[in-house]
Amino acid sequence: MRQTLDAHLHVWERAKHPQPWIDPETMAGIDKDFPPASAVDELGRNGVGGCIVVQAVNEIEETADLLADARELDAVAGVVGWVDLTGDVPAQVATLRAGPGGDKLVGIRHVTFVEDDHRWLSRDDVGRGLDALGELGLTFDILVGHRQLVQAADVVRDHPRTAFVLDHLGKVPLRSTELIDWARDLALVAELPNVAAKLSGLVTEDEPGRWTAARLRPVIDHALRAFGPGRLLFGSDWPLAELEGGYEPWLQAYLELTDHLSATDKAAIDGQNTARIYGLSR
Protein backbone atom coordinates (compact mmCIF):
# COMPACT_ATOMS: atom_id res chain seq x y z
CA MET A 1 0.00 0.00 0.00
CA ARG A 2 1.46 3.35 -1.07
CA GLN A 3 1.77 6.15 1.46
CA THR A 4 0.92 9.49 -0.13
CA LEU A 5 1.39 13.09 0.95
CA ASP A 6 -0.68 15.60 -0.99
CA ALA A 7 1.49 18.52 -2.12
CA HIS A 8 -1.35 20.73 -3.34
CA LEU A 9 -4.71 21.19 -1.65
CA HIS A 10 -6.92 24.23 -1.01
CA VAL A 11 -9.40 25.28 1.66
CA TRP A 12 -11.58 28.37 1.90
CA GLU A 13 -14.32 29.95 3.96
CA ARG A 14 -15.74 32.78 1.88
CA ALA A 15 -17.20 34.81 4.71
CA LYS A 16 -13.61 35.41 5.83
CA HIS A 17 -11.87 35.33 2.47
CA PRO A 18 -14.02 35.69 -0.67
CA GLN A 19 -12.99 33.65 -3.70
CA PRO A 20 -14.04 35.85 -6.64
CA TRP A 21 -12.39 33.53 -9.15
CA ILE A 22 -15.09 30.86 -8.62
CA ASP A 23 -17.59 31.03 -11.48
CA PRO A 24 -20.96 29.86 -10.11
CA GLU A 25 -21.98 28.55 -13.54
CA THR A 26 -18.90 26.67 -14.73
CA MET A 27 -17.65 25.85 -11.22
CA ALA A 28 -20.92 25.03 -9.49
CA GLY A 29 -19.37 21.96 -7.88
CA ILE A 30 -17.03 24.08 -5.77
CA ASP A 31 -19.24 27.15 -5.32
CA LYS A 32 -19.36 26.61 -1.56
CA ASP A 33 -17.09 26.60 1.47
CA PHE A 34 -14.38 24.00 2.00
CA PRO A 35 -13.16 24.56 5.56
CA PRO A 36 -9.98 22.89 6.84
CA ALA A 37 -11.90 20.10 8.60
CA SER A 38 -13.45 19.06 5.29
CA ALA A 39 -10.00 18.71 3.76
CA VAL A 40 -8.85 16.51 6.64
CA ASP A 41 -11.94 14.34 6.16
CA GLU A 42 -11.22 14.03 2.43
CA LEU A 43 -7.64 12.97 3.08
CA GLY A 44 -8.85 10.35 5.57
CA ARG A 45 -11.41 8.91 3.16
CA ASN A 46 -8.69 8.41 0.58
CA GLY A 47 -5.96 7.10 2.86
CA VAL A 48 -3.68 10.10 2.29
CA GLY A 49 -1.37 10.81 5.19
CA GLY A 50 -1.23 14.60 5.07
CA CYS A 51 -1.12 17.65 2.84
CA ILE A 52 0.34 21.00 1.95
CA VAL A 53 -2.38 23.65 1.92
CA VAL A 54 -1.84 26.26 -0.81
CA GLN A 55 -3.12 29.84 -0.82
CA ALA A 56 -6.02 30.70 -3.11
CA VAL A 57 -6.12 34.52 -2.95
CA ASN A 58 -3.33 37.08 -2.80
CA GLU A 59 -3.95 38.24 0.76
CA ILE A 60 -1.59 37.90 3.70
CA GLU A 61 -4.62 37.69 6.00
CA GLU A 62 -5.66 34.44 4.31
CA THR A 63 -2.19 33.04 4.91
CA ALA A 64 -2.29 33.98 8.59
CA ASP A 65 -5.61 32.17 8.96
CA LEU A 66 -4.36 29.11 7.06
CA LEU A 67 -1.38 28.89 9.40
CA ALA A 68 -3.55 29.26 12.49
CA ASP A 69 -5.81 26.46 11.26
CA ALA A 70 -2.79 24.30 10.41
CA ARG A 71 -1.54 24.58 13.99
CA GLU A 72 -4.65 22.67 15.11
CA LEU A 73 -4.57 20.03 12.36
CA ASP A 74 -1.82 17.41 12.30
CA ALA A 75 -2.81 16.42 8.75
CA VAL A 76 -1.70 19.83 7.45
CA ALA A 77 2.05 19.42 7.20
CA GLY A 78 2.71 22.85 5.76
CA VAL A 79 1.25 25.95 4.16
CA VAL A 80 2.28 27.65 0.93
CA GLY A 81 1.05 31.16 1.60
CA TRP A 82 1.28 34.64 0.13
CA VAL A 83 3.34 37.75 0.78
CA ASP A 84 3.77 40.87 -1.31
CA LEU A 85 6.95 40.06 -3.22
CA THR A 86 7.36 43.72 -4.16
CA GLY A 87 7.42 44.76 -0.49
CA ASP A 88 9.57 43.96 2.53
CA VAL A 89 9.54 40.18 2.24
CA PRO A 90 11.68 39.41 5.34
CA ALA A 91 9.42 41.55 7.55
CA GLN A 92 6.24 39.95 6.21
CA VAL A 93 7.62 36.46 6.65
CA ALA A 94 8.80 37.28 10.15
CA THR A 95 5.29 38.43 11.08
CA LEU A 96 3.74 35.22 9.72
CA ARG A 97 6.31 33.02 11.44
CA ALA A 98 5.71 34.78 14.75
CA GLY A 99 1.96 34.18 14.56
CA PRO A 100 -0.08 31.06 15.35
CA GLY A 101 1.14 28.11 13.28
CA GLY A 102 3.95 30.17 11.81
CA ASP A 103 6.33 27.22 11.92
CA LYS A 104 4.22 25.57 9.20
CA LEU A 105 4.98 28.24 6.59
CA VAL A 106 6.96 26.31 3.97
CA GLY A 107 6.55 28.35 0.80
CA ILE A 108 5.00 31.29 -1.01
CA ARG A 109 2.81 31.53 -4.10
CA HIS A 110 1.28 34.38 -6.09
CA VAL A 111 -1.80 33.91 -8.29
CA THR A 112 -0.35 35.53 -11.40
CA PHE A 113 -3.56 35.27 -13.40
CA VAL A 114 -5.01 38.31 -11.62
CA GLU A 115 -2.16 40.49 -12.93
CA ASP A 116 -2.72 42.57 -16.05
CA ASP A 117 1.02 42.41 -16.69
CA HIS A 118 1.75 38.96 -18.12
CA ARG A 119 5.45 39.59 -17.43
CA TRP A 120 4.80 40.21 -13.73
CA LEU A 121 7.09 37.40 -12.59
CA SER A 122 9.96 38.92 -14.55
CA ARG A 123 9.79 42.35 -12.90
CA ASP A 124 12.87 43.51 -11.01
CA ASP A 125 10.95 44.26 -7.81
CA VAL A 126 9.40 40.76 -7.89
CA GLY A 127 12.84 39.30 -8.52
CA ARG A 128 14.19 40.91 -5.37
CA GLY A 129 11.36 39.25 -3.47
CA LEU A 130 12.15 35.87 -5.01
CA ASP A 131 15.79 36.22 -3.96
CA ALA A 132 14.65 37.05 -0.43
CA LEU A 133 12.59 33.85 -0.30
CA GLY A 134 15.71 31.83 -1.10
CA GLU A 135 17.60 33.55 1.71
CA LEU A 136 14.73 32.76 4.08
CA GLY A 137 14.61 29.08 3.11
CA LEU A 138 11.17 29.27 1.50
CA THR A 139 10.17 27.81 -1.84
CA PHE A 140 8.18 29.67 -4.47
CA ASP A 141 5.32 27.92 -6.25
CA ILE A 142 5.07 29.09 -9.86
CA LEU A 143 1.51 29.35 -11.14
CA VAL A 144 1.55 30.11 -14.87
CA GLY A 145 -0.20 29.04 -18.04
CA HIS A 146 1.55 26.87 -20.62
CA ARG A 147 2.35 29.87 -22.83
CA GLN A 148 4.40 31.33 -19.95
CA LEU A 149 6.67 28.33 -19.46
CA VAL A 150 9.60 29.90 -21.32
CA GLN A 151 9.26 32.95 -19.08
CA ALA A 152 9.10 30.65 -16.04
CA ALA A 153 12.34 29.00 -17.13
CA ASP A 154 14.00 32.41 -17.38
CA VAL A 155 12.80 33.36 -13.89
CA VAL A 156 14.06 30.11 -12.36
CA ARG A 157 17.41 30.54 -14.11
CA ASP A 158 17.76 34.13 -12.88
CA HIS A 159 17.30 33.10 -9.22
CA PRO A 160 19.49 30.02 -8.73
CA ARG A 161 19.48 30.25 -4.92
CA THR A 162 15.70 30.01 -4.67
CA ALA A 163 13.88 26.68 -4.89
CA PHE A 164 10.87 26.71 -7.22
CA VAL A 165 7.93 24.33 -7.66
CA LEU A 166 5.94 24.49 -10.90
CA ASP A 167 2.24 24.03 -10.17
CA HIS A 168 0.09 21.75 -12.35
CA LEU A 169 2.90 21.08 -14.86
CA GLY A 170 2.29 24.56 -16.26
CA LYS A 171 -1.43 24.06 -16.96
CA VAL A 172 -1.24 21.36 -19.65
CA PRO A 173 -3.32 22.39 -22.74
CA LEU A 174 -5.20 19.11 -23.04
CA ARG A 175 -8.10 20.71 -24.88
CA SER A 176 -5.98 22.40 -27.58
CA THR A 177 -3.43 21.49 -30.25
CA GLU A 178 -0.53 23.04 -28.32
CA LEU A 179 0.67 19.94 -26.49
CA ILE A 180 3.86 19.82 -28.58
CA ASP A 181 4.71 23.39 -27.57
CA TRP A 182 3.93 22.58 -23.93
CA ALA A 183 6.18 19.49 -24.01
CA ARG A 184 9.07 21.45 -25.51
CA ASP A 185 8.74 24.33 -23.04
CA LEU A 186 8.27 22.08 -20.00
CA ALA A 187 11.57 20.41 -20.91
CA LEU A 188 13.22 23.86 -20.87
CA VAL A 189 12.01 24.42 -17.31
CA ALA A 190 13.12 20.94 -16.24
CA GLU A 191 16.71 21.59 -17.39
CA LEU A 192 17.16 23.85 -14.36
CA PRO A 193 18.16 22.04 -11.15
CA ASN A 194 16.39 24.40 -8.70
CA VAL A 195 12.86 23.59 -9.87
CA ALA A 196 10.49 20.69 -9.27
CA ALA A 197 6.95 20.17 -10.58
CA LYS A 198 3.59 19.00 -9.29
CA LEU A 199 1.54 16.25 -10.90
CA SER A 200 -1.64 18.12 -10.06
CA GLY A 201 -4.45 20.09 -11.64
CA LEU A 202 -4.48 17.96 -14.78
CA VAL A 203 -8.04 16.65 -14.82
CA THR A 204 -9.57 20.13 -15.00
CA GLU A 205 -7.50 21.09 -18.05
CA ASP A 206 -9.30 18.62 -20.33
CA GLU A 207 -12.74 19.02 -21.87
CA PRO A 208 -15.38 18.52 -19.15
CA GLY A 209 -15.97 14.84 -18.48
CA ARG A 210 -13.39 13.69 -21.00
CA TRP A 211 -10.24 13.01 -19.01
CA THR A 212 -9.05 9.44 -18.48
CA ALA A 213 -5.86 7.87 -17.20
CA ALA A 214 -5.04 6.82 -20.75
CA ARG A 215 -5.34 10.40 -22.02
CA LEU A 216 -3.05 11.59 -19.23
CA ARG A 217 -0.40 8.90 -19.68
CA PRO A 218 1.65 10.79 -22.32
CA VAL A 219 1.64 13.85 -20.07
CA ILE A 220 2.85 11.94 -17.01
CA ASP A 221 5.44 10.03 -19.04
CA HIS A 222 6.84 13.26 -20.47
CA ALA A 223 7.05 14.82 -17.01
CA LEU A 224 8.89 11.76 -15.76
CA ARG A 225 11.39 11.98 -18.61
CA ALA A 226 11.89 15.71 -18.15
CA PHE A 227 12.14 16.01 -14.36
CA GLY A 228 12.82 12.45 -13.28
CA PRO A 229 11.14 10.87 -10.24
CA GLY A 230 13.33 12.93 -7.90
CA ARG A 231 11.69 16.25 -8.81
CA LEU A 232 8.00 15.41 -9.16
CA LEU A 233 5.33 15.75 -6.46
CA PHE A 234 1.86 14.24 -6.24
CA GLY A 235 -0.91 16.78 -5.67
CA SER A 236 -4.69 16.58 -5.79
CA ASP A 237 -5.65 20.22 -6.44
CA TRP A 238 -8.71 19.43 -4.32
CA PRO A 239 -11.39 20.73 -4.15
CA LEU A 240 -11.03 21.74 -7.80
CA ALA A 241 -10.81 18.00 -8.48
CA GLU A 242 -14.49 17.89 -7.50
CA LEU A 243 -15.24 19.48 -10.87
CA GLU A 244 -14.04 16.27 -12.54
CA GLY A 245 -15.16 13.39 -10.37
CA GLY A 246 -13.50 14.15 -7.06
CA TYR A 247 -10.36 13.23 -5.16
CA GLU A 248 -10.50 9.44 -5.52
CA PRO A 249 -10.63 9.14 -9.35
CA TRP A 250 -7.58 11.35 -9.80
CA LEU A 251 -5.68 9.62 -6.98
CA GLN A 252 -6.38 6.20 -8.49
CA ALA A 253 -5.34 7.42 -11.95
CA TYR A 254 -2.10 8.83 -10.53
CA LEU A 255 -1.32 5.55 -8.77
CA GLU A 256 -2.02 3.62 -11.98
CA LEU A 257 0.09 5.93 -14.14
CA THR A 258 3.11 5.63 -11.84
CA ASP A 259 2.72 1.96 -10.89
CA HIS A 260 5.45 0.85 -13.33
CA LEU A 261 8.10 2.77 -11.40
CA SER A 262 10.39 1.20 -8.85
CA ALA A 263 9.33 1.23 -5.21
CA THR A 264 11.98 3.87 -4.52
CA ASP A 265 10.76 6.16 -7.30
CA LYS A 266 7.11 5.76 -6.34
CA ALA A 267 7.88 6.63 -2.73
CA ALA A 268 9.74 9.73 -3.88
CA ILE A 269 6.84 11.14 -5.92
CA ASP A 270 4.19 9.95 -3.46
CA GLY A 271 5.56 12.12 -0.69
CA GLN A 272 9.29 12.02 0.00
CA ASN A 273 10.03 14.76 -2.55
CA THR A 274 7.33 16.95 -1.00
CA ALA A 275 8.84 16.50 2.46
CA ARG A 276 12.34 17.29 1.21
CA ILE A 277 11.54 20.24 -1.06
CA TYR A 278 9.27 21.95 1.47
CA GLY A 279 11.60 21.17 4.36
CA LEU A 280 9.01 19.31 6.40
CA SER A 281 11.69 17.49 8.36
CA ARG A 282 12.76 20.87 9.76
Coordinates of C-alpha atoms in Angstrom, one line a residue:
M1 CA 0.0 0.0 0.0
R2 CA 1.5 3.4 -1.1
Q3 CA 1.8 6.1 1.5
T4 CA 0.9 9.5 -0.1
L5 CA 1.4 13.1 0.9
D6 CA -0.7 15.6 -1.0
A7 CA 1.5 18.5 -2.1
H8 CA -1.3 20.7 -3.3
L9 CA -4.7 21.2 -1.6
H10 CA -6.9 24.2 -1.0
V11 CA -9.4 25.3 1.7
W12 CA -11.6 28.4 1.9
E13 CA -14.3 30.0 4.0
R14 CA -15.7 32.8 1.9
A15 CA -17.2 34.8 4.7
K16 CA -13.6 35.4 5.8
H17 CA -11.9 35.3 2.5
P18 CA -14.0 35.7 -0.7
Q19 CA -13.0 33.7 -3.7
P20 CA -14.0 35.9 -6.6
W21 CA -12.4 33.5 -9.2
I22 CA -15.1 30.9 -8.6
D23 CA -17.6 31.0 -11.5
P24 CA -21.0 29.9 -10.1
E25 CA -22.0 28.5 -13.5
T26 CA -18.9 26.7 -14.7
M27 CA -17.6 25.8 -11.2
A28 CA -20.9 25.0 -9.5
G29 CA -19.4 22.0 -7.9
I30 CA -17.0 24.1 -5.8
D31 CA -19.2 27.1 -5.3
K32 CA -19.4 26.6 -1.6
D33 CA -17.1 26.6 1.5
F34 CA -14.4 24.0 2.0
P35 CA -13.2 24.6 5.6
P36 CA -10.0 22.9 6.8
A37 CA -11.9 20.1 8.6
S38 CA -13.5 19.1 5.3
A39 CA -10.0 18.7 3.8
V40 CA -8.9 16.5 6.6
D41 CA -11.9 14.3 6.2
E42 CA -11.2 14.0 2.4
L43 CA -7.6 13.0 3.1
G44 CA -8.9 10.4 5.6
R45 CA -11.4 8.9 3.2
N46 CA -8.7 8.4 0.6
G47 CA -6.0 7.1 2.9
V48 CA -3.7 10.1 2.3
G49 CA -1.4 10.8 5.2
G50 CA -1.2 14.6 5.1
C51 CA -1.1 17.6 2.8
I52 CA 0.3 21.0 2.0
V53 CA -2.4 23.7 1.9
V54 CA -1.8 26.3 -0.8
Q55 CA -3.1 29.8 -0.8
A56 CA -6.0 30.7 -3.1
V57 CA -6.1 34.5 -2.9
N58 CA -3.3 37.1 -2.8
E59 CA -3.9 38.2 0.8
I60 CA -1.6 37.9 3.7
E61 CA -4.6 37.7 6.0
E62 CA -5.7 34.4 4.3
T63 CA -2.2 33.0 4.9
A64 CA -2.3 34.0 8.6
D65 CA -5.6 32.2 9.0
L66 CA -4.4 29.1 7.1
L67 CA -1.4 28.9 9.4
A68 CA -3.5 29.3 12.5
D69 CA -5.8 26.5 11.3
A70 CA -2.8 24.3 10.4
R71 CA -1.5 24.6 14.0
E72 CA -4.7 22.7 15.1
L73 CA -4.6 20.0 12.4
D74 CA -1.8 17.4 12.3
A75 CA -2.8 16.4 8.7
V76 CA -1.7 19.8 7.5
A77 CA 2.0 19.4 7.2
G78 CA 2.7 22.8 5.8
V79 CA 1.2 25.9 4.2
V80 CA 2.3 27.6 0.9
G81 CA 1.1 31.2 1.6
W82 CA 1.3 34.6 0.1
V83 CA 3.3 37.7 0.8
D84 CA 3.8 40.9 -1.3
L85 CA 7.0 40.1 -3.2
T86 CA 7.4 43.7 -4.2
G87 CA 7.4 44.8 -0.5
D88 CA 9.6 44.0 2.5
V89 CA 9.5 40.2 2.2
P90 CA 11.7 39.4 5.3
A91 CA 9.4 41.5 7.5
Q92 CA 6.2 40.0 6.2
V93 CA 7.6 36.5 6.7
A94 CA 8.8 37.3 10.2
T95 CA 5.3 38.4 11.1
L96 CA 3.7 35.2 9.7
R97 CA 6.3 33.0 11.4
A98 CA 5.7 34.8 14.7
G99 CA 2.0 34.2 14.6
P100 CA -0.1 31.1 15.4
G101 CA 1.1 28.1 13.3
G102 CA 4.0 30.2 11.8
D103 CA 6.3 27.2 11.9
K104 CA 4.2 25.6 9.2
L105 CA 5.0 28.2 6.6
V106 CA 7.0 26.3 4.0
G107 CA 6.5 28.4 0.8
I108 CA 5.0 31.3 -1.0
R109 CA 2.8 31.5 -4.1
H110 CA 1.3 34.4 -6.1
V111 CA -1.8 33.9 -8.3
T112 CA -0.3 35.5 -11.4
F113 CA -3.6 35.3 -13.4
V114 CA -5.0 38.3 -11.6
E115 CA -2.2 40.5 -12.9
D116 CA -2.7 42.6 -16.1
D117 CA 1.0 42.4 -16.7
H118 CA 1.8 39.0 -18.1
R119 CA 5.4 39.6 -17.4
W120 CA 4.8 40.2 -13.7
L121 CA 7.1 37.4 -12.6
S122 CA 10.0 38.9 -14.5
R123 CA 9.8 42.3 -12.9
D124 CA 12.9 43.5 -11.0
D125 CA 11.0 44.3 -7.8
V126 CA 9.4 40.8 -7.9
G127 CA 12.8 39.3 -8.5
R128 CA 14.2 40.9 -5.4
G129 CA 11.4 39.2 -3.5
L130 CA 12.2 35.9 -5.0
D131 CA 15.8 36.2 -4.0
A132 CA 14.6 37.0 -0.4
L133 CA 12.6 33.8 -0.3
G134 CA 15.7 31.8 -1.1
E135 CA 17.6 33.5 1.7
L136 CA 14.7 32.8 4.1
G137 CA 14.6 29.1 3.1
L138 CA 11.2 29.3 1.5
T139 CA 10.2 27.8 -1.8
F140 CA 8.2 29.7 -4.5
D141 CA 5.3 27.9 -6.2
I142 CA 5.1 29.1 -9.9
L143 CA 1.5 29.4 -11.1
V144 CA 1.5 30.1 -14.9
G145 CA -0.2 29.0 -18.0
H146 CA 1.6 26.9 -20.6
R147 CA 2.4 29.9 -22.8
Q148 CA 4.4 31.3 -19.9
L149 CA 6.7 28.3 -19.5
V150 CA 9.6 29.9 -21.3
Q151 CA 9.3 32.9 -19.1
A152 CA 9.1 30.6 -16.0
A153 CA 12.3 29.0 -17.1
D154 CA 14.0 32.4 -17.4
V155 CA 12.8 33.4 -13.9
V156 CA 14.1 30.1 -12.4
R157 CA 17.4 30.5 -14.1
D158 CA 17.8 34.1 -12.9
H159 CA 17.3 33.1 -9.2
P160 CA 19.5 30.0 -8.7
R161 CA 19.5 30.3 -4.9
T162 CA 15.7 30.0 -4.7
A163 CA 13.9 26.7 -4.9
F164 CA 10.9 26.7 -7.2
V165 CA 7.9 24.3 -7.7
L166 CA 5.9 24.5 -10.9
D167 CA 2.2 24.0 -10.2
H168 CA 0.1 21.7 -12.3
L169 CA 2.9 21.1 -14.9
G170 CA 2.3 24.6 -16.3
K171 CA -1.4 24.1 -17.0
V172 CA -1.2 21.4 -19.7
P173 CA -3.3 22.4 -22.7
L174 CA -5.2 19.1 -23.0
R175 CA -8.1 20.7 -24.9
S176 CA -6.0 22.4 -27.6
T177 CA -3.4 21.5 -30.2
E178 CA -0.5 23.0 -28.3
L179 CA 0.7 19.9 -26.5
I180 CA 3.9 19.8 -28.6
D181 CA 4.7 23.4 -27.6
W182 CA 3.9 22.6 -23.9
A183 CA 6.2 19.5 -24.0
R184 CA 9.1 21.5 -25.5
D185 CA 8.7 24.3 -23.0
L186 CA 8.3 22.1 -20.0
A187 CA 11.6 20.4 -20.9
L188 CA 13.2 23.9 -20.9
V189 CA 12.0 24.4 -17.3
A190 CA 13.1 20.9 -16.2
E191 CA 16.7 21.6 -17.4
L192 CA 17.2 23.8 -14.4
P193 CA 18.2 22.0 -11.2
N194 CA 16.4 24.4 -8.7
V195 CA 12.9 23.6 -9.9
A196 CA 10.5 20.7 -9.3
A197 CA 6.9 20.2 -10.6
K198 CA 3.6 19.0 -9.3
L199 CA 1.5 16.2 -10.9
S200 CA -1.6 18.1 -10.1
G201 CA -4.4 20.1 -11.6
L202 CA -4.5 18.0 -14.8
V203 CA -8.0 16.6 -14.8
T204 CA -9.6 20.1 -15.0
E205 CA -7.5 21.1 -18.1
D206 CA -9.3 18.6 -20.3
E207 CA -12.7 19.0 -21.9
P208 CA -15.4 18.5 -19.1
G209 CA -16.0 14.8 -18.5
R210 CA -13.4 13.7 -21.0
W211 CA -10.2 13.0 -19.0
T212 CA -9.0 9.4 -18.5
A213 CA -5.9 7.9 -17.2
A214 CA -5.0 6.8 -20.8
R215 CA -5.3 10.4 -22.0
L216 CA -3.0 11.6 -19.2
R217 CA -0.4 8.9 -19.7
P218 CA 1.7 10.8 -22.3
V219 CA 1.6 13.9 -20.1
I220 CA 2.9 11.9 -17.0
D221 CA 5.4 10.0 -19.0
H222 CA 6.8 13.3 -20.5
A223 CA 7.0 14.8 -17.0
L224 CA 8.9 11.8 -15.8
R225 CA 11.4 12.0 -18.6
A226 CA 11.9 15.7 -18.1
F227 CA 12.1 16.0 -14.4
G228 CA 12.8 12.4 -13.3
P229 CA 11.1 10.9 -10.2
G230 CA 13.3 12.9 -7.9
R231 CA 11.7 16.3 -8.8
L232 CA 8.0 15.4 -9.2
L233 CA 5.3 15.8 -6.5
F234 CA 1.9 14.2 -6.2
G235 CA -0.9 16.8 -5.7
S236 CA -4.7 16.6 -5.8
D237 CA -5.6 20.2 -6.4
W238 CA -8.7 19.4 -4.3
P239 CA -11.4 20.7 -4.1
L240 CA -11.0 21.7 -7.8
A241 CA -10.8 18.0 -8.5
E242 CA -14.5 17.9 -7.5
L243 CA -15.2 19.5 -10.9
E244 CA -14.0 16.3 -12.5
G245 CA -15.2 13.4 -10.4
G246 CA -13.5 14.2 -7.1
Y247 CA -10.4 13.2 -5.2
E248 CA -10.5 9.4 -5.5
P249 CA -10.6 9.1 -9.4
W250 CA -7.6 11.4 -9.8
L251 CA -5.7 9.6 -7.0
Q252 CA -6.4 6.2 -8.5
A253 CA -5.3 7.4 -11.9
Y254 CA -2.1 8.8 -10.5
L255 CA -1.3 5.5 -8.8
E256 CA -2.0 3.6 -12.0
L257 CA 0.1 5.9 -14.1
T258 CA 3.1 5.6 -11.8
D259 CA 2.7 2.0 -10.9
H260 CA 5.4 0.9 -13.3
L261 CA 8.1 2.8 -11.4
S262 CA 10.4 1.2 -8.8
A263 CA 9.3 1.2 -5.2
T264 CA 12.0 3.9 -4.5
D265 CA 10.8 6.2 -7.3
K266 CA 7.1 5.8 -6.3
A267 CA 7.9 6.6 -2.7
A268 CA 9.7 9.7 -3.9
I269 CA 6.8 11.1 -5.9
D270 CA 4.2 9.9 -3.5
G271 CA 5.6 12.1 -0.7
Q272 CA 9.3 12.0 0.0
N273 CA 10.0 14.8 -2.5
T274 CA 7.3 16.9 -1.0
A275 CA 8.8 16.5 2.5
R276 CA 12.3 17.3 1.2
I277 CA 11.5 20.2 -1.1
Y278 CA 9.3 21.9 1.5
G279 CA 11.6 21.2 4.4
L280 CA 9.0 19.3 6.4
S281 CA 11.7 17.5 8.4
R282 CA 12.8 20.9 9.8

